[in-house]
Amino acid sequence: MTGKAQTSPSTRKGRTSPRGGTGSGTGTSSGGRLDVDALLDDPATRIVVCCGSGGVGKTTTAAALALRAAEKGRSVCVLTIDPARRLAQSMGLTELDNTPRPVTGAALDGGSLDAMMLDMKRTFDEVVEQHATPEKAAQILTNPFYVALSSSFAGTQEYMAMEKLGQLHATGRWDLIVVDTPPSRSALDFLDAPDRLSSMLDGRFIKLLLAPAKGPARLISAGFGIVTSALNKILGAQVLTDMQTFIAAFDTLFGGFRQRAEGTYALLQARGTAFVVVAAPEPAAMREASYFVERLAGEQMPLAGLVVNRVHETGAGGISAVDAESAAQRLVDGSADDDRTAGELLMIHAERMRVAAREERLKRRFGAAHPGVPTVSVAALAGDVHDLDGLRRIGDLLAGDGV
Amino acid sequence: MAQSTQLHVVTGKGGTGKTTVAAALAMSLAGQGKKVLLCEVEGRQGIAQLFDVPPLPYEERKIAVGLGGGEVYALAIDPEAALLEYLAMYYRLGRAGKALDKFGIIDFATTIAPGVRDVLLTGKVYEAARRRTGGRFTYDAVIMDAPPTGRITRFLNVNSEVAGLAKVGPIRRQADSIMEMMRAPETRVHLVTVLEEMPVQETIDGIAELTSERLPVGHVILNLVRPSVLSGVSQKALAAGSVRPAEVASVLAAIGLERDVTVAEALIAEGEAHLERQRLQDAQREILDDCGRPLVELPLLSDGIDLGALFELAEQLGDLR
């Protein structure tokens, strides 16, 4: 697999966003504020990919961006991977049927919003059915290796998300597609999936396994003899036979798969695509965001900017954590309710100031390492987002419209 | 000393802090004088970052010493290295092992072949948990910082999956032994969550999935819990909206802080947000109260996680078995 950070900071800088870097506002990095509205308003923006590590609010960010774009009059489809149940329900995503359906309740002004949830196995099955003869498809779909590959291969979900994106894009039905990426072990898996599939198709091992099935066993070398006998010893002969049957049946599809993977990859590099890296102000998530920004630059993929979710802000920054704490100590011991309440509010404030300072440090560090990346911070909401109003509120925060 | 090796599998939704909890659990057991191996399987080097040591190689290294004289070793399990080690150990595949590598089979097996990666990762944990040094088990406990809740059942169960593919042969036997360990009385799968809607739902689904596969569920660990600061009186007043900015401002002024009403309003808003969070936490905790598994709470530490914080969290995890 490809290394993480082969790109030097200087090449990285030049490639960052063609859009969005010019706005004013309160961006924390020197890349300026990520102008979400400019991004969504630009008719040249055709695909927005939200990526980042697990648990940082990718799905919510993707849904909020899609809703905002639709309510600005664009025709939008949002492809989600694993939405929270109530959020899914509020978007009409009650079943996993791999078909985009209109979201009701969006305040549409000439725009439209469709949403769908990815069904990984079904997407894979459909690809097989589309590209193989019915008998061959049936043979593939029941092979134990296919069943395992389509449901549990690390990377299948990522690859199928890409595949689905390519399909949705090809229909031309929407002028903007917003994609949420799978909750991978690492945000980078998403970029590696098509490559990994291609490398499987090109692997010497596969070619060797295919060779005997293709007739004269002229390619079987002495080395391969050792290998197959070793594999037979370890796996049992029947496994290798199953594998060969599967690969032979799959063979006709391979060329098509690789082509599609390459096509999707090119689509991600195209001018109309914008990557939005999503993070939470935690060390691990910000580190993943850094890797991702570097990878995108290395792959020449267009980065729109960074969204830092769940940031703690304060309107009482004039009272420092230390002052608030010492005042609180004196007040909470008092006898008057007013004093005690004020003291408790100051304790809450002291904690918030400390959290805010830590988050600010993380954001500054990111900004220093990636000076060209436009950034926007989204304030932490006290409750979960599970309806369109909540998504609108997130959309406002993303666009810097205040609460 | 070690009669058997405990295996603690720590899972949780992304962002809930499972690596931190796994590390704190390791410190807790080391604090009881135990020799512990802490493994990570996702190539993230999260353990090295937590303990502030250089990236871990595929080699067991001592990274901390517990207050009770125990020790924490750490290992980042790399599937390729695990496969080569496995082949060397069980098959003495000198020449053939090299041939496998040359033919791209190591790469194929570790990145592409369905399930093999997961078998290798769990297989290495199995090897460490069963290893003996001089008649005793090498480790008192092995802790695995495992894949997230959404994938944990499939991950732990992957040996069943392989058992379905490989009907006979050594791989099958290996897979069967691993499954046996996963379901053994010394094994526990702990689920880490935060008190928010989606992670809690995933935890409940995860418990159901694990249980239906007969995988032993241990504790549910509520991580990053925000302690309640507000007294009953203040809670009531905030909920009723009867905390007046002017009154707060005058208290602030009397104590020598800013007297600005907008500052008082901001403090009240922060208090209201705190209260709403508390209520959300309480509601989610109530849901988990009914999940049938013991709960442990770990507080949110506002200064972030370092070695000192791990010791602090470790104290709360003393009951995990």
XYZ file of C-alpha atoms in Angstrom:
724
model
C 0.000 0.000 0.000
C 1.027 3.558 -0.482
C 2.856 5.487 2.210
C 1.091 8.082 4.247
C 2.994 11.275 3.873
C 5.211 11.321 0.872
C 4.335 14.859 0.014
C 6.417 17.730 1.212
C 4.675 20.736 2.725
C 5.594 22.976 -0.198
C 3.849 20.875 -2.821
C 0.933 20.457 -0.509
C 0.258 24.129 -0.205
C -0.094 24.907 -3.879
C -2.788 22.312 -4.417
C -5.270 23.244 -1.793
C -8.602 24.713 -2.541
C -9.254 26.780 -5.593
C -12.397 27.911 -3.805
C -13.407 29.107 -0.444
C -10.083 30.453 0.731
C -10.896 34.070 0.232
C -13.711 34.667 2.672
C -13.275 36.747 5.774
C -14.603 35.629 9.124
C -13.112 33.785 12.011
C -11.138 30.961 10.479
C -8.366 29.814 12.747
C -5.768 28.739 10.219
C -3.954 31.089 7.940
C -5.719 29.334 5.071
C -8.686 31.494 5.998
C -12.234 30.490 6.608
C -13.790 27.666 4.614
C -16.602 29.370 2.716
C -19.202 26.634 2.595
C -21.799 28.720 0.781
C -19.394 29.644 -2.007
C -18.613 25.962 -2.403
C -22.264 24.901 -2.534
C -23.368 27.818 -4.712
C -20.702 27.177 -7.326
C -22.429 25.201 -10.122
C -19.044 23.729 -10.973
C -19.096 21.813 -7.672
C -20.580 18.434 -8.615
C -19.312 16.127 -5.905
C -18.559 16.809 -2.249
C -16.825 14.007 -0.343
C -16.895 14.211 3.448
C -14.087 12.212 4.984
C -12.413 11.849 8.347
C -11.974 9.310 11.133
C -14.901 7.598 12.859
C -17.138 9.461 15.291
C -16.357 13.007 14.156
C -19.747 13.799 12.629
C -19.133 13.004 8.956
C -22.664 11.784 8.304
C -24.245 14.801 9.963
C -21.930 17.166 8.110
C -22.707 15.489 4.775
C -26.459 15.619 5.421
C -26.309 19.255 6.550
C -24.325 20.290 3.459
C -26.734 18.428 1.178
C -29.806 19.986 2.786
C -28.306 23.448 2.625
C -27.413 23.043 -1.063
C -30.901 21.728 -1.888
C -32.523 24.637 -0.091
C -30.340 26.945 -2.149
C -32.000 25.507 -5.241
C -29.598 22.771 -6.274
C -30.625 19.274 -7.216
C -28.825 17.149 -4.644
C -28.362 13.517 -3.735
C -26.741 12.541 -0.445
C -25.172 9.096 -0.158
C -24.847 8.079 3.479
C -23.137 5.035 4.863
C -24.238 4.554 8.418
C -26.550 7.268 9.738
C -27.885 7.380 13.286
C -31.297 5.796 13.389
C -33.321 8.895 14.163
C -31.441 11.022 11.668
C -32.037 8.353 9.026
C -35.736 8.278 9.846
C -36.004 12.045 9.620
C -34.561 11.839 6.121
C -36.983 9.098 5.126
C -34.241 6.479 5.116
C -36.252 3.744 6.722
C -34.965 0.893 4.616
C -31.684 -0.088 3.184
C -32.757 -0.531 -0.416
C -29.950 1.135 -2.295
C -32.260 3.563 -4.088
C -32.203 7.344 -3.636
C -35.529 8.620 -2.336
C -36.804 12.168 -1.934
C -36.452 13.691 1.522
C -39.711 15.255 2.610
C -39.794 18.417 4.647
C -36.925 20.237 2.973
C -37.833 23.850 2.184
C -37.164 23.529 -1.491
C -37.022 26.506 -3.752
C -36.587 24.916 -7.132
C -34.064 22.473 -5.728
C -34.443 18.852 -4.753
C -32.995 16.504 -2.168
C -32.726 12.747 -2.418
C -31.043 10.517 0.098
C -29.866 6.945 0.114
C -28.104 4.572 2.429
C -25.434 2.284 0.969
C -26.093 -1.445 0.874
C -22.612 -2.777 0.263
C -23.439 -6.371 -0.641
C -26.293 -5.417 -2.892
C -24.157 -2.908 -4.755
C -21.560 -5.613 -5.337
C -24.214 -8.124 -6.461
C -25.624 -5.604 -8.900
C -22.217 -5.022 -10.419
C -21.792 -8.756 -10.914
C -25.271 -9.171 -12.377
C -24.741 -6.272 -14.759
C -21.478 -7.505 -16.142
C -21.767 -11.262 -16.281
C -24.040 -13.659 -18.114
C -26.886 -14.952 -15.928
C -25.309 -18.422 -15.485
C -21.940 -16.969 -14.675
C -23.495 -14.453 -12.282
C -25.318 -17.239 -10.470
C -22.073 -19.194 -10.229
C -20.245 -16.202 -8.776
C -22.938 -15.113 -6.357
C -23.049 -18.502 -4.636
C -19.309 -19.124 -4.443
C -18.155 -19.031 -0.800
C -15.254 -16.746 -1.719
C -17.536 -14.246 -3.325
C -19.855 -14.306 -0.333
C -16.936 -13.619 1.986
C -15.406 -11.014 -0.300
C -18.628 -9.098 -0.833
C -19.572 -9.022 2.817
C -16.359 -8.893 4.761
C -13.344 -7.952 2.670
C -11.719 -5.030 4.421
C -12.241 -2.327 1.848
C -15.365 -3.635 0.145
C -17.504 -0.986 1.788
C -15.126 1.745 0.698
C -14.938 0.372 -2.804
C -18.705 0.001 -3.067
C -19.226 3.546 -1.843
C -16.993 4.650 -4.706
C -18.815 2.375 -7.125
C -22.176 3.794 -6.063
C -20.874 7.332 -6.361
C -19.767 6.562 -9.917
C -23.200 5.119 -10.718
C -25.110 8.061 -9.248
C -22.860 10.498 -11.048
C -23.289 8.677 -14.354
C -27.071 8.998 -14.256
C -26.753 12.777 -14.538
C -29.905 13.116 -12.435
C -28.337 15.386 -9.832
C -26.128 18.391 -10.184
C -24.550 17.821 -6.787
C -23.785 14.561 -4.994
C -22.661 14.660 -1.374
C -20.939 11.507 -0.117
C -20.326 10.363 3.393
C -17.432 7.901 3.696
C -17.466 4.599 5.593
C -16.367 4.429 9.212
C -13.001 2.927 8.368
C -10.252 2.033 10.771
C -8.517 4.931 9.141
C -9.806 7.768 7.036
C -7.281 6.780 4.417
C -8.814 3.405 3.608
C -11.320 5.177 1.485
C -8.650 6.352 -0.937
C -6.851 3.036 -0.965
C -9.843 0.805 -1.712
C -9.955 1.134 -5.513
C -6.217 0.706 -5.656
C -6.320 -2.337 -3.444
C -8.907 -3.968 -5.655
C -6.850 -3.184 -8.742
C -3.763 -4.619 -7.144
C -5.639 -7.788 -6.373
C -6.636 -8.051 -10.020
C -3.106 -7.471 -11.197
C -1.468 -9.701 -8.640
C 0.813 -12.456 -9.868
C -0.943 -14.870 -7.595
C -4.276 -14.328 -9.274
C -2.703 -14.722 -12.691
C -1.128 -17.971 -11.601
C -4.341 -19.238 -10.125
C -6.070 -18.390 -13.354
C -3.499 -20.010 -15.575
C -4.462 -23.658 -15.038
C -8.106 -22.818 -15.482
C -7.328 -21.306 -18.823
C -6.311 -24.534 -20.429
C -2.780 -25.735 -21.039
C -0.921 -25.553 -17.810
C 2.119 -24.120 -19.464
C 2.554 -21.354 -16.926
C 2.876 -23.636 -13.979
C 6.436 -23.218 -12.905
C 8.340 -25.204 -10.349
C 7.978 -22.255 -7.955
C 4.248 -22.289 -8.265
C 4.224 -25.996 -7.617
C 5.851 -25.352 -4.247
C 3.382 -22.596 -3.552
C 0.274 -24.588 -4.353
C 1.461 -27.539 -2.370
C 2.222 -25.259 0.570
C -1.207 -23.703 0.284
C -2.853 -27.087 0.031
C -1.015 -28.153 3.125
C -2.195 -25.100 5.048
C -5.646 -24.523 3.714
C -6.736 -27.921 2.538
C -7.113 -28.700 -1.157
C -10.767 -27.805 -1.385
C -10.114 -24.155 -0.489
C -7.734 -23.693 -3.351
C -10.198 -25.316 -5.734
C -12.979 -23.002 -4.541
C -10.695 -20.063 -4.948
C -9.734 -21.083 -8.451
C -13.346 -21.612 -9.447
C -14.262 -18.221 -8.070
C -11.417 -16.414 -9.742
C -12.042 -18.138 -13.057
C -15.703 -17.193 -12.924
C -14.798 -13.687 -11.885
C -12.165 -13.349 -14.563
C -14.422 -11.814 -17.179
C -15.402 -9.113 -14.737
C -11.891 -8.162 -13.769
C -11.109 -5.855 -16.659
C -14.369 -4.008 -16.120
C -13.705 -3.675 -12.418
C -10.319 -2.178 -12.899
C -11.602 0.236 -15.491
C -14.353 1.355 -13.180
C -12.024 1.739 -10.243
C -9.758 3.888 -12.375
C -12.737 5.884 -13.665
C -13.947 6.605 -10.137
C -10.466 7.571 -9.092
C -10.274 10.039 -11.969
C -13.683 11.368 -10.986
C -12.325 12.103 -7.517
C -9.486 14.084 -9.028
C -11.744 16.021 -11.361
C -12.266 19.716 -11.017
C -15.900 19.446 -9.907
C -14.981 17.359 -6.869
C -14.332 18.880 -3.469
C -13.103 16.990 -0.420
C -14.228 18.251 2.932
C -12.116 16.772 5.707
C -14.120 16.458 8.906
C -12.520 16.270 12.342
C -13.329 16.734 15.990
C -10.974 18.805 18.155
C -9.306 15.714 19.626
C -5.677 14.767 19.093
C -6.392 11.490 17.257
C -9.029 12.956 14.940
C -6.870 15.978 14.117
C -3.937 13.691 13.404
C -6.063 11.658 10.989
C -7.191 14.908 9.372
C -3.549 15.856 8.876
C -2.729 12.546 7.214
C -5.760 12.923 5.025
C -4.883 16.424 3.898
C -1.392 15.212 3.013
C -2.725 12.208 1.122
C -5.199 14.288 -0.859
C -2.429 16.615 -1.906
C -0.236 13.648 -2.856
C -3.022 12.157 -4.964
C -3.814 15.524 -6.502
C -7.326 15.434 -5.177
C -9.055 18.759 -4.650
C -9.377 19.727 -0.991
C -11.991 22.344 -0.143
C -11.065 22.581 3.506
C -11.366 21.309 7.046
C -14.481 21.233 9.211
C -13.792 20.975 12.932
C -16.972 19.795 14.602
C -18.072 20.078 18.215
C -15.838 22.968 19.128
C -16.441 24.632 22.484
C -16.798 28.362 22.264
C -17.556 30.931 24.894
C -19.105 34.364 25.027
C -17.411 35.086 28.320
C -13.779 34.759 27.273
C -12.911 37.772 29.433
C -13.146 35.604 32.551
C -10.176 33.242 32.603
C -10.390 29.680 33.873
C -8.275 30.547 36.915
C -10.347 33.622 37.846
C -13.603 31.756 37.316
C -12.440 28.881 39.470
C -11.233 30.948 42.387
C -14.385 33.084 42.336
C -16.492 29.932 42.151
C -14.752 28.499 45.216
C -15.804 31.514 47.221
C -19.348 31.663 45.869
C -20.457 28.045 46.149
C -19.805 28.088 49.898
C -22.153 31.041 50.321
C -25.621 30.752 51.692
C -27.572 32.710 49.076
C -29.004 30.679 46.164
C -27.996 33.409 43.733
C -24.395 33.193 44.854
C -24.304 29.431 44.656
C -25.866 29.379 41.191
C -23.438 32.023 39.958
C -20.585 30.000 41.485
C -21.687 26.850 39.711
C -21.994 28.732 36.433
C -18.420 29.912 36.931
C -17.262 26.333 37.534
C -18.889 25.279 34.282
C -17.255 28.228 32.606
C -13.803 27.394 33.989
C -14.081 23.891 32.574
C -15.238 25.214 29.224
C -12.337 27.669 29.070
C -9.880 24.842 29.640
C -11.470 22.675 26.976
C -11.587 25.622 24.573
C -7.902 26.357 25.167
C -6.953 22.753 24.454
C -9.059 22.694 21.294
C -7.599 25.993 20.152
C -4.086 24.562 20.574
C -4.966 21.587 18.394
C -6.445 23.790 15.699
C -3.440 26.109 15.759
C -1.096 23.172 15.441
C -3.035 21.925 12.405
C -3.033 25.427 10.901
C 0.724 25.690 11.343
C 1.338 22.345 9.655
C -1.138 22.988 6.833
C -1.111 26.720 6.265
C -3.103 26.656 3.033
C -6.151 24.802 4.298
C -9.336 26.839 4.822
C -11.004 25.837 8.058
C -14.359 26.278 9.718
C -15.278 25.423 13.297
C -18.745 24.219 14.205
C -19.811 24.871 17.768
C -20.775 21.880 19.887
C -24.519 21.565 20.284
C -25.756 20.330 23.618
C -28.085 17.723 22.086
C -27.944 15.203 19.237
C -28.971 16.204 15.730
C -31.861 14.077 14.566
C -34.135 16.170 12.376
C -34.032 18.579 9.467
C -34.130 21.593 11.792
C -31.027 20.294 13.511
C -29.337 19.808 10.139
C -30.298 23.348 9.151
C -28.736 24.635 12.329
C -25.522 22.739 11.558
C -25.690 24.135 8.014
C -25.920 27.662 9.419
C -22.958 27.033 11.700
C -20.962 25.582 8.811
C -21.694 28.657 6.742
C -20.879 30.943 9.643
C -24.406 32.337 9.866
C -24.418 32.158 13.651
C -27.020 30.300 15.633
C 1.318 -17.485 39.230
C -0.719 -17.350 36.057
C -3.185 -20.235 36.102
C -4.747 -19.009 32.927
C -4.464 -15.908 30.824
C -7.392 -13.543 30.845
C -8.288 -12.045 27.484
C -9.938 -8.624 27.478
C -11.215 -7.457 24.109
C -11.979 -3.730 24.142
C -14.256 -2.414 21.430
C -16.342 0.728 20.983
C -17.607 3.092 18.329
C -14.994 5.327 16.732
C -14.275 8.384 18.841
C -15.402 6.870 22.130
C -11.850 6.340 23.360
C -11.418 2.566 23.249
C -7.638 2.800 22.930
C -7.526 4.963 26.050
C -9.764 2.540 27.921
C -7.702 -0.469 26.792
C -4.545 1.290 27.995
C -6.149 2.288 31.303
C -7.300 -1.289 31.819
C -3.730 -2.469 31.192
C -2.495 0.013 33.821
C -5.180 -1.122 36.214
C -4.182 -4.790 35.920
C -0.494 -3.901 36.151
C -1.407 -1.982 39.286
C -2.617 -5.287 40.737
C 0.805 -6.778 40.069
C -0.073 -8.492 36.825
C 1.990 -8.926 33.711
C -0.090 -7.611 30.861
C 0.200 -7.542 27.082
C -1.622 -4.696 25.365
C -2.134 -5.322 21.636
C -3.376 -3.143 18.863
C -4.519 -4.564 15.563
C -5.403 -1.642 13.353
C -1.993 -0.238 12.534
C -2.759 3.120 14.066
C 0.025 3.283 16.630
C -2.496 4.658 19.113
C -0.775 2.927 22.043
C 2.608 4.456 21.260
C 1.018 7.877 21.119
C -0.799 7.420 24.423
C 2.284 6.235 26.260
C 4.499 8.684 24.422
C 6.946 6.076 23.163
C 8.304 5.590 19.601
C 6.092 3.643 17.152
C 5.788 0.016 18.221
C 7.417 -2.658 16.085
C 6.093 -6.198 15.671
C 7.717 -7.160 18.932
C 6.551 -7.176 22.532
C 8.033 -4.235 24.384
C 7.716 -3.109 27.967
C 6.131 0.335 27.957
C 5.045 0.888 31.552
C 5.343 -0.429 35.053
C 2.334 -0.600 37.347
C 2.319 0.749 40.892
C 1.723 -2.780 42.149
C 4.855 -4.119 40.489
C 3.080 -5.371 37.394
C 4.242 -4.640 33.888
C 2.624 -3.554 30.670
C 4.041 -4.854 27.413
C 2.728 -3.557 24.116
C 2.554 -5.055 20.655
C 1.305 -3.656 17.371
C 0.176 -6.691 15.408
C 0.995 -6.458 11.749
C -0.763 -9.062 9.596
C 2.112 -9.606 7.169
C 4.641 -10.184 9.904
C 2.120 -12.384 11.701
C 1.647 -14.532 8.604
C 5.355 -15.041 8.033
C 5.826 -15.823 11.706
C 2.922 -18.242 11.579
C 4.297 -20.032 8.541
C 7.738 -20.268 10.074
C 6.387 -21.486 13.406
C 3.926 -24.107 12.249
C 5.203 -25.225 8.902
C 8.904 -24.447 8.926
C 8.339 -23.017 5.495
C 11.781 -21.706 4.754
C 12.006 -21.842 0.979
C 8.286 -22.041 0.369
C 7.708 -19.061 2.679
C 10.004 -16.978 0.508
C 8.257 -18.280 -2.598
C 4.919 -17.252 -1.145
C 6.238 -13.764 -0.708
C 7.673 -13.715 -4.219
C 4.370 -14.732 -5.730
C 2.586 -11.917 -3.960
C 0.711 -14.348 -1.775
C 1.664 -12.688 1.491
C 0.240 -9.463 0.149
C -2.789 -11.235 -1.253
C -3.487 -13.087 1.964
C -3.087 -10.105 4.248
C -4.928 -7.463 2.271
C -7.344 -9.198 -0.023
C -8.220 -12.774 0.860
C -11.473 -12.585 2.797
C -11.073 -12.908 6.502
C -7.444 -13.996 6.451
C -6.247 -10.692 7.836
C -8.571 -11.005 10.790
C -7.565 -14.634 11.381
C -3.931 -13.586 11.508
C -4.636 -10.742 13.925
C -6.722 -12.852 16.290
C -4.305 -15.744 15.768
C -1.402 -13.719 17.111
C -3.451 -12.744 20.161
C -4.250 -16.421 20.611
C -0.578 -17.326 20.433
C 0.349 -14.687 23.043
C -2.464 -15.714 25.365
C -1.472 -19.394 25.211
C 2.272 -18.892 25.364
C 4.108 -20.382 28.308
C 7.377 -19.491 29.910
C 8.742 -22.130 32.222
C 5.538 -24.010 32.925
C 3.416 -20.908 33.481
C 1.527 -18.688 31.123
C 3.695 -15.791 30.005
C 1.020 -13.167 30.588
C -1.624 -12.861 33.265
C -3.768 -10.889 30.875
C -3.856 -9.955 27.228
C -5.795 -6.849 26.252
C -6.765 -6.248 22.671
C -7.572 -2.772 21.424
C -10.021 -4.229 18.913
C -11.852 -2.955 15.819
C -14.968 -0.793 16.400
C -18.318 -2.092 17.648
C -19.790 -2.174 14.157
C -17.235 -4.784 13.053
C -16.335 -6.534 16.292
C -18.607 -9.552 16.027
C -17.487 -10.324 12.515
C -13.886 -9.755 13.538
C -13.998 -12.119 16.508
C -16.119 -14.562 14.599
C -13.931 -14.551 11.537
C -12.523 -17.869 12.502
C -15.976 -19.345 12.143
C -16.068 -17.797 8.726
C -12.776 -19.400 7.801
C -13.987 -22.636 9.307
C -16.825 -22.381 6.806
C -14.393 -22.008 3.912
C -11.720 -24.417 5.018
C -13.390 -27.642 6.019
C -10.229 -29.536 6.946
C -6.545 -28.917 7.453
C -4.344 -26.956 9.827
C -5.963 -23.570 9.141
C -9.263 -25.075 10.119
C -7.811 -26.490 13.332
C -6.201 -23.135 14.123
C -9.498 -21.341 13.468
C -11.336 -23.756 15.746
C -8.870 -23.229 18.593
C -9.122 -19.459 18.256
C -12.918 -19.611 18.374
C -12.689 -21.789 21.456
C -10.550 -19.164 23.186
C -12.893 -16.361 22.159
C -15.751 -18.163 23.886
C -13.740 -19.314 26.888
C -14.601 -18.273 30.472
C -11.354 -16.241 30.693
C -12.443 -14.030 27.788
C -14.477 -10.852 28.031
C -15.520 -8.388 25.346
C -15.917 -4.914 26.862
C -17.804 -2.213 25.004
C -16.772 1.428 25.347
C -19.357 4.099 24.695
C -20.049 7.730 25.350
C -23.458 8.800 26.629
C -24.810 9.892 23.270
C -27.614 8.454 21.234
C -25.799 6.735 18.399
C -22.923 5.132 20.311
C -25.383 3.874 22.943
C -27.595 2.348 20.252
C -24.544 0.704 18.676
C -23.519 -0.647 22.054
C -26.903 -2.238 22.581
C -26.865 -3.706 19.079
C -23.292 -4.896 19.675
C -24.240 -6.682 22.900
C -27.070 -8.454 21.093
C -24.820 -9.514 18.205
C -22.022 -10.742 20.450
C -24.451 -12.623 22.652
C -26.118 -14.332 19.710
C -22.694 -15.596 18.595
C -21.986 -16.817 22.150
C -19.137 -14.349 22.556
C -18.825 -13.374 26.245
C -19.752 -9.737 26.912
C -18.046 -8.133 29.901
C -18.525 -4.570 31.067
C -19.991 -1.573 29.320
C -17.640 1.345 29.935
C -19.188 4.783 29.851
C -16.340 7.008 28.818
C -15.937 10.789 28.777
C -18.779 11.273 31.253
C -19.193 14.913 32.165
C -19.624 15.283 35.897
C -22.647 17.245 37.026
C -21.741 20.574 38.534
C -25.195 22.039 39.131
C -27.078 21.707 42.413
C -30.763 20.886 42.387
C -31.674 24.510 43.047
C -29.591 25.789 40.137
C -30.893 23.084 37.847
C -34.459 24.048 38.586
C -33.760 27.727 38.128
C -31.961 27.192 34.818
C -34.670 24.879 33.514
C -37.335 27.408 34.463
C -35.370 30.225 32.869
C -35.477 32.116 36.125
C -31.765 32.833 36.433
C -31.620 36.552 35.678
C -28.560 37.930 33.879
C -28.737 41.120 35.974
C -28.545 39.124 39.212
C -25.649 37.010 37.989
C -23.920 40.180 36.805
C -24.295 41.783 40.204
C -22.852 38.723 41.942
C -19.919 38.829 39.505
C -19.423 42.517 40.154
C -19.526 42.015 43.918
C -16.713 39.499 43.680
C -14.663 41.700 41.406
C -15.271 40.025 38.047
C -16.796 41.551 34.914
C -20.123 43.201 35.521
C -21.256 43.145 31.880
C -24.752 41.679 31.445
C -23.808 40.030 28.128
C -21.074 38.131 29.959
C -23.658 36.988 32.501
C -25.917 35.920 29.639
C -23.074 33.914 28.129
C -22.459 32.176 31.472
C -26.150 31.330 31.771
C -26.143 29.942 28.220
C -23.139 27.777 29.126
C -25.017 26.589 32.200
C -28.069 25.728 30.106
C -25.959 23.780 27.632
C -24.363 21.922 30.552
C -27.794 21.071 31.923
C -29.036 19.846 28.546
C -25.946 17.639 28.191
C -26.535 16.235 31.662
C -30.114 15.372 30.805
C -29.054 13.717 27.594
C -26.411 11.753 29.505
C -28.950 10.695 32.115
C -31.415 9.545 29.476
C -28.742 7.472 27.714
C -27.495 6.048 31.007
C -31.022 4.917 31.803
C -31.165 3.073 28.494
C -27.900 1.311 29.329
C -29.066 0.477 32.848
C -31.356 -2.040 31.169
C -28.720 -3.594 28.907
C -28.051 -6.401 31.346
C -24.313 -5.795 31.648
C -22.413 -4.081 34.477
C -21.549 -0.432 33.809
C -18.382 1.463 34.731
C -18.061 5.223 34.353
C -14.940 7.133 33.416
C -14.957 10.910 33.735
C -14.064 13.348 30.962
C -10.645 14.740 31.842
C -10.485 18.282 30.567
C -6.703 18.322 30.305
C -6.608 15.457 27.839
C -4.994 12.063 28.210
C -1.423 11.469 29.304
C 0.245 8.833 31.462
C -0.984 10.525 34.631
C -4.524 10.502 33.299
C -4.217 6.792 32.495
C -3.342 6.084 36.135
C -6.369 8.130 37.169
C -8.700 6.213 34.830
C -7.098 2.893 35.785
C -8.354 3.328 39.347
C -11.930 3.218 38.121
C -11.392 -0.011 36.208
C -10.369 -2.215 39.125
C -13.564 -4.253 38.959
C -13.203 -5.456 35.403
C -12.857 -9.194 35.187
